[in-house]
Amino acid sequence: MKPLPSILVAALSLTIATVRGEPLVIAEDDASQSAYGGGWDNSKNGGSGLTNWTLTTEGNDTDRHSGFFIADTKNNQDLNGIAKNDKAFGVFANGSGFEQAVAYRGFEKPLETGDSFSFMMENGPFEKKFEKDDPTPGSIGLVLRSANANSSVADYNKDALFEFGYYMGKPNYQIYDGSGADKADSGVAFTDAGVSVTVTITGADTYDLEIQTMNDKNVVKLPGRKLSASGAVQSMDVFDRNGEKYDAFFNQFQVTMTSIVFLEF
């Protein structure tokens, strides 16, 4: 038998392996970006990979207050859990009625399978700020959506695929998605030190969830969850719906994808 040509031997010996590389940042923003030096309003678009903010409120008069601001650790010392360069996005909604503040933002590139979206959130317990107050339970959190309706606070959960937050009367953080009512409770107890949340898209209507509590860095993994519907994630919003005495804070929004490296040997 004739020996195989050396070039064929080399080809047969070639092995290709795939290795996961470092996550690639697709979009990100935080409150310490220079764009927010003059405050947080509809004209601002800090970071990269995200569209302009659209800020909406309901309840602004003598007895009702709602709005947005850039918080710093000098005036909000409990921000240490989620602050970056001593800054975070602040939201407030308090008064005699059911006040609301919702900030909308689109992704320039919709989230795809394999992408991870993360954010940080921190707030205090629900307590009355004024003697007279609407008894409707309040809530604070974030929504991922398949479209970007943003004309008013009423759009906060329109086309919602995923909603995470802290809800009055619930001791644990809640998750509203397509996984079923019996899986709404995250099992993670509320902490005023804040949480870091990561959503990793695994399919057309599935995702994995990770929740890290900032006080002890403990991570709870909730894999194999379902979105409320199939469809690409096009936008997000953060909301404070009658949060009352304590403001809500959000920060460090980021979308990443895991790079694949091909190795030949």
Short mmCIF file of N, CA and C in Angstrom, two decimals, residues 124-209:
data_model
loop_
_atom_site.label_atom_id
_atom_site.label_comp_id
_atom_site.label_asym_id
_atom_site.label_seq_id
_atom_site.Cartn_x
_atom_site.Cartn_y
_atom_site.Cartn_z
N GLY A 124 -36.04 50.80 49.24
CA GLY A 124 -36.41 50.53 50.62
C GLY A 124 -37.76 49.84 50.70
N PRO A 125 -38.23 49.54 51.91
CA PRO A 125 -39.55 48.92 52.08
C PRO A 125 -40.66 49.92 51.77
N PHE A 126 -41.87 49.41 51.61
CA PHE A 126 -43.01 50.29 51.35
C PHE A 126 -43.53 50.87 52.67
N GLU A 127 -43.42 52.19 52.79
CA GLU A 127 -43.92 52.89 53.96
C GLU A 127 -44.56 54.20 53.51
N LYS A 128 -45.63 54.59 54.17
CA LYS A 128 -46.29 55.85 53.83
C LYS A 128 -45.36 57.03 54.06
N LYS A 129 -45.40 57.98 53.15
CA LYS A 129 -44.67 59.22 53.35
C LYS A 129 -45.60 60.31 53.86
N PHE A 130 -46.88 60.18 53.53
CA PHE A 130 -47.89 61.14 53.96
C PHE A 130 -49.04 60.39 54.63
N GLU A 131 -49.72 61.06 55.53
CA GLU A 131 -50.82 60.42 56.26
C GLU A 131 -51.91 59.96 55.30
N LYS A 132 -52.21 60.81 54.32
CA LYS A 132 -53.22 60.45 53.33
C LYS A 132 -52.52 59.82 52.13
N ASP A 133 -52.94 58.61 51.74
CA ASP A 133 -52.29 57.94 50.62
C ASP A 133 -53.25 56.94 49.99
N ASP A 134 -53.11 56.74 48.70
CA ASP A 134 -53.91 55.74 47.99
C ASP A 134 -53.53 54.35 48.52
N PRO A 135 -54.50 53.52 48.90
CA PRO A 135 -54.19 52.21 49.49
C PRO A 135 -53.76 51.15 48.47
N THR A 136 -53.82 51.46 47.17
CA THR A 136 -53.44 50.48 46.16
C THR A 136 -51.98 50.07 46.34
N PRO A 137 -51.69 48.76 46.40
CA PRO A 137 -50.31 48.30 46.63
C PRO A 137 -49.34 48.82 45.57
N GLY A 138 -48.16 49.22 46.02
CA GLY A 138 -47.14 49.74 45.12
C GLY A 138 -46.21 48.65 44.61
N SER A 139 -45.37 49.02 43.63
CA SER A 139 -44.40 48.08 43.08
C SER A 139 -43.24 48.84 42.44
N ILE A 140 -42.08 48.20 42.43
CA ILE A 140 -40.86 48.79 41.88
C ILE A 140 -40.12 47.70 41.12
N GLY A 141 -39.71 47.97 39.87
CA GLY A 141 -39.02 46.93 39.15
C GLY A 141 -38.63 47.29 37.74
N LEU A 142 -38.44 46.25 36.92
CA LEU A 142 -38.00 46.41 35.53
C LEU A 142 -38.77 45.44 34.65
N VAL A 143 -39.06 45.89 33.41
CA VAL A 143 -39.78 45.06 32.43
C VAL A 143 -38.97 44.98 31.14
N LEU A 144 -38.89 43.77 30.56
CA LEU A 144 -38.35 43.58 29.21
C LEU A 144 -39.53 43.36 28.28
N ARG A 145 -39.54 44.02 27.09
CA ARG A 145 -40.72 44.02 26.24
C ARG A 145 -40.37 43.72 24.79
N SER A 146 -41.38 43.26 24.04
CA SER A 146 -41.18 42.90 22.63
C SER A 146 -41.44 44.07 21.69
N ALA A 147 -41.84 45.22 22.23
CA ALA A 147 -42.03 46.44 21.43
C ALA A 147 -41.58 47.61 22.29
N ASN A 148 -41.90 48.84 21.89
CA ASN A 148 -41.42 49.98 22.66
C ASN A 148 -42.47 51.08 22.79
N ALA A 149 -43.70 50.71 23.15
CA ALA A 149 -44.72 51.71 23.45
C ALA A 149 -44.27 52.50 24.67
N ASN A 150 -44.34 53.83 24.60
CA ASN A 150 -43.81 54.64 25.71
C ASN A 150 -44.51 56.00 25.84
N SER A 151 -45.77 56.05 25.49
CA SER A 151 -46.48 57.33 25.50
C SER A 151 -46.90 57.77 26.90
N SER A 152 -47.04 56.83 27.83
CA SER A 152 -47.44 57.18 29.19
C SER A 152 -47.03 56.08 30.16
N VAL A 153 -47.23 56.32 31.45
CA VAL A 153 -46.89 55.32 32.47
C VAL A 153 -47.71 54.04 32.29
N ALA A 154 -48.86 54.14 31.64
CA ALA A 154 -49.74 52.98 31.45
C ALA A 154 -49.12 51.93 30.53
N ASP A 155 -48.10 52.31 29.78
CA ASP A 155 -47.46 51.37 28.86
C ASP A 155 -46.39 50.51 29.52
N TYR A 156 -46.20 50.66 30.83
CA TYR A 156 -45.04 50.05 31.48
C TYR A 156 -44.94 48.54 31.27
N ASN A 157 -46.10 47.85 31.21
CA ASN A 157 -46.04 46.39 31.00
C ASN A 157 -46.71 45.97 29.70
N LYS A 158 -46.84 46.91 28.76
CA LYS A 158 -47.39 46.56 27.44
C LYS A 158 -46.35 45.74 26.67
N ASP A 159 -46.80 44.64 26.07
CA ASP A 159 -45.92 43.73 25.33
C ASP A 159 -44.81 43.17 26.22
N ALA A 160 -45.13 42.99 27.50
CA ALA A 160 -44.13 42.50 28.45
C ALA A 160 -43.78 41.03 28.18
N LEU A 161 -42.49 40.74 28.23
CA LEU A 161 -41.99 39.37 28.13
C LEU A 161 -41.49 38.89 29.48
N PHE A 162 -41.04 39.84 30.31
CA PHE A 162 -40.42 39.52 31.60
C PHE A 162 -40.58 40.72 32.51
N GLU A 163 -40.98 40.49 33.73
CA GLU A 163 -41.08 41.56 34.73
C GLU A 163 -40.51 41.07 36.04
N PHE A 164 -39.63 41.87 36.62
CA PHE A 164 -39.00 41.53 37.89
C PHE A 164 -39.15 42.71 38.83
N GLY A 165 -39.48 42.46 40.09
CA GLY A 165 -39.56 43.58 41.01
C GLY A 165 -39.92 43.20 42.43
N TYR A 166 -40.11 44.26 43.21
CA TYR A 166 -40.51 44.16 44.61
C TYR A 166 -41.92 44.73 44.71
N TYR A 167 -42.83 43.96 45.30
CA TYR A 167 -44.25 44.29 45.29
C TYR A 167 -44.78 44.33 46.72
N MET A 168 -45.54 45.34 47.02
CA MET A 168 -46.08 45.54 48.37
C MET A 168 -46.86 44.30 48.81
N GLY A 169 -46.59 43.83 49.99
CA GLY A 169 -47.26 42.65 50.52
C GLY A 169 -46.56 41.34 50.21
N LYS A 170 -45.49 41.39 49.42
CA LYS A 170 -44.74 40.19 49.06
C LYS A 170 -43.35 40.27 49.70
N PRO A 171 -42.96 39.29 50.50
CA PRO A 171 -41.65 39.35 51.17
C PRO A 171 -40.48 39.08 50.23
N ASN A 172 -40.73 38.39 49.13
CA ASN A 172 -39.67 38.06 48.18
C ASN A 172 -39.84 38.82 46.87
N TYR A 173 -38.75 38.93 46.11
CA TYR A 173 -38.84 39.49 44.76
C TYR A 173 -39.70 38.58 43.90
N GLN A 174 -40.50 39.18 43.02
CA GLN A 174 -41.42 38.43 42.17
C GLN A 174 -41.00 38.49 40.71
N ILE A 175 -41.38 37.46 39.95
CA ILE A 175 -41.07 37.37 38.53
C ILE A 175 -42.37 37.08 37.79
N TYR A 176 -42.73 37.94 36.86
CA TYR A 176 -43.94 37.72 36.07
C TYR A 176 -43.52 37.46 34.62
N ASP A 177 -43.78 36.22 34.18
CA ASP A 177 -43.38 35.80 32.83
C ASP A 177 -44.32 34.70 32.38
N GLY A 178 -43.88 33.79 31.53
CA GLY A 178 -44.73 32.72 31.06
C GLY A 178 -44.53 31.40 31.79
N SER A 179 -43.84 31.44 32.91
CA SER A 179 -43.52 30.21 33.64
C SER A 179 -44.66 29.69 34.50
N GLY A 180 -45.68 30.51 34.73
CA GLY A 180 -46.81 30.10 35.55
C GLY A 180 -46.84 30.81 36.88
N ALA A 181 -48.05 31.00 37.41
CA ALA A 181 -48.24 31.73 38.66
C ALA A 181 -47.51 31.06 39.83
N ASP A 182 -47.38 29.73 39.78
CA ASP A 182 -46.72 29.01 40.86
C ASP A 182 -45.21 29.24 40.89
N LYS A 183 -44.69 29.89 39.84
CA LYS A 183 -43.25 30.16 39.80
C LYS A 183 -42.94 31.65 39.83
N ALA A 184 -43.93 32.44 40.24
CA ALA A 184 -43.73 33.89 40.29
C ALA A 184 -42.80 34.30 41.43
N ASP A 185 -42.85 33.59 42.54
CA ASP A 185 -42.02 33.93 43.70
C ASP A 185 -40.59 33.45 43.45
N SER A 186 -39.63 34.38 43.49
CA SER A 186 -38.24 34.03 43.21
C SER A 186 -37.59 33.24 44.33
N GLY A 187 -38.16 33.33 45.53
CA GLY A 187 -37.53 32.70 46.68
C GLY A 187 -36.40 33.53 47.27
N VAL A 188 -36.12 34.68 46.65
CA VAL A 188 -35.07 35.59 47.13
C VAL A 188 -35.73 36.69 47.95
N ALA A 189 -35.39 36.77 49.22
CA ALA A 189 -36.00 37.75 50.11
C ALA A 189 -35.56 39.17 49.77
N PHE A 190 -36.48 40.11 49.91
CA PHE A 190 -36.16 41.51 49.68
C PHE A 190 -35.01 41.96 50.58
N THR A 191 -34.11 42.75 50.02
CA THR A 191 -33.03 43.36 50.79
C THR A 191 -32.85 44.81 50.35
N ASP A 192 -32.72 45.72 51.30
CA ASP A 192 -32.54 47.12 50.92
C ASP A 192 -31.11 47.41 50.47
N ALA A 193 -30.26 46.38 50.44
CA ALA A 193 -28.91 46.53 49.89
C ALA A 193 -28.91 46.38 48.37
N GLY A 194 -30.02 45.88 47.82
CA GLY A 194 -30.17 45.76 46.38
C GLY A 194 -29.79 44.41 45.81
N VAL A 195 -30.10 44.24 44.53
CA VAL A 195 -29.81 42.98 43.83
C VAL A 195 -29.25 43.29 42.44
N SER A 196 -28.50 42.33 41.92
CA SER A 196 -28.04 42.35 40.54
C SER A 196 -28.74 41.20 39.83
N VAL A 197 -29.39 41.47 38.71
CA VAL A 197 -30.21 40.49 38.02
C VAL A 197 -29.69 40.29 36.60
N THR A 198 -29.58 39.02 36.18
CA THR A 198 -29.13 38.70 34.82
C THR A 198 -30.11 37.78 34.14
N VAL A 199 -30.56 38.18 32.96
CA VAL A 199 -31.47 37.38 32.13
C VAL A 199 -30.69 36.93 30.90
N THR A 200 -30.57 35.61 30.69
CA THR A 200 -29.87 35.07 29.53
C THR A 200 -30.87 34.40 28.61
N ILE A 201 -31.01 34.90 27.40
CA ILE A 201 -31.96 34.34 26.44
C ILE A 201 -31.43 33.00 25.93
N THR A 202 -32.24 31.94 26.05
CA THR A 202 -31.81 30.61 25.64
C THR A 202 -32.59 30.05 24.45
N GLY A 203 -33.67 30.74 24.04
CA GLY A 203 -34.48 30.29 22.92
C GLY A 203 -35.50 31.34 22.56
N ALA A 204 -36.43 30.99 21.66
CA ALA A 204 -37.43 31.94 21.19
C ALA A 204 -38.31 32.45 22.32
N ASP A 205 -38.56 31.63 23.34
CA ASP A 205 -39.39 32.06 24.46
C ASP A 205 -38.89 31.50 25.78
N THR A 206 -37.60 31.25 25.90
CA THR A 206 -37.03 30.71 27.13
C THR A 206 -35.82 31.52 27.58
N TYR A 207 -35.54 31.45 28.87
CA TYR A 207 -34.40 32.17 29.41
C TYR A 207 -33.97 31.57 30.74
N ASP A 208 -32.74 31.89 31.14
CA ASP A 208 -32.22 31.55 32.45
C ASP A 208 -32.11 32.84 33.26
N LEU A 209 -32.34 32.74 34.57
CA LEU A 209 -32.31 33.91 35.43
C LEU A 209 -31.33 33.71 36.58
#
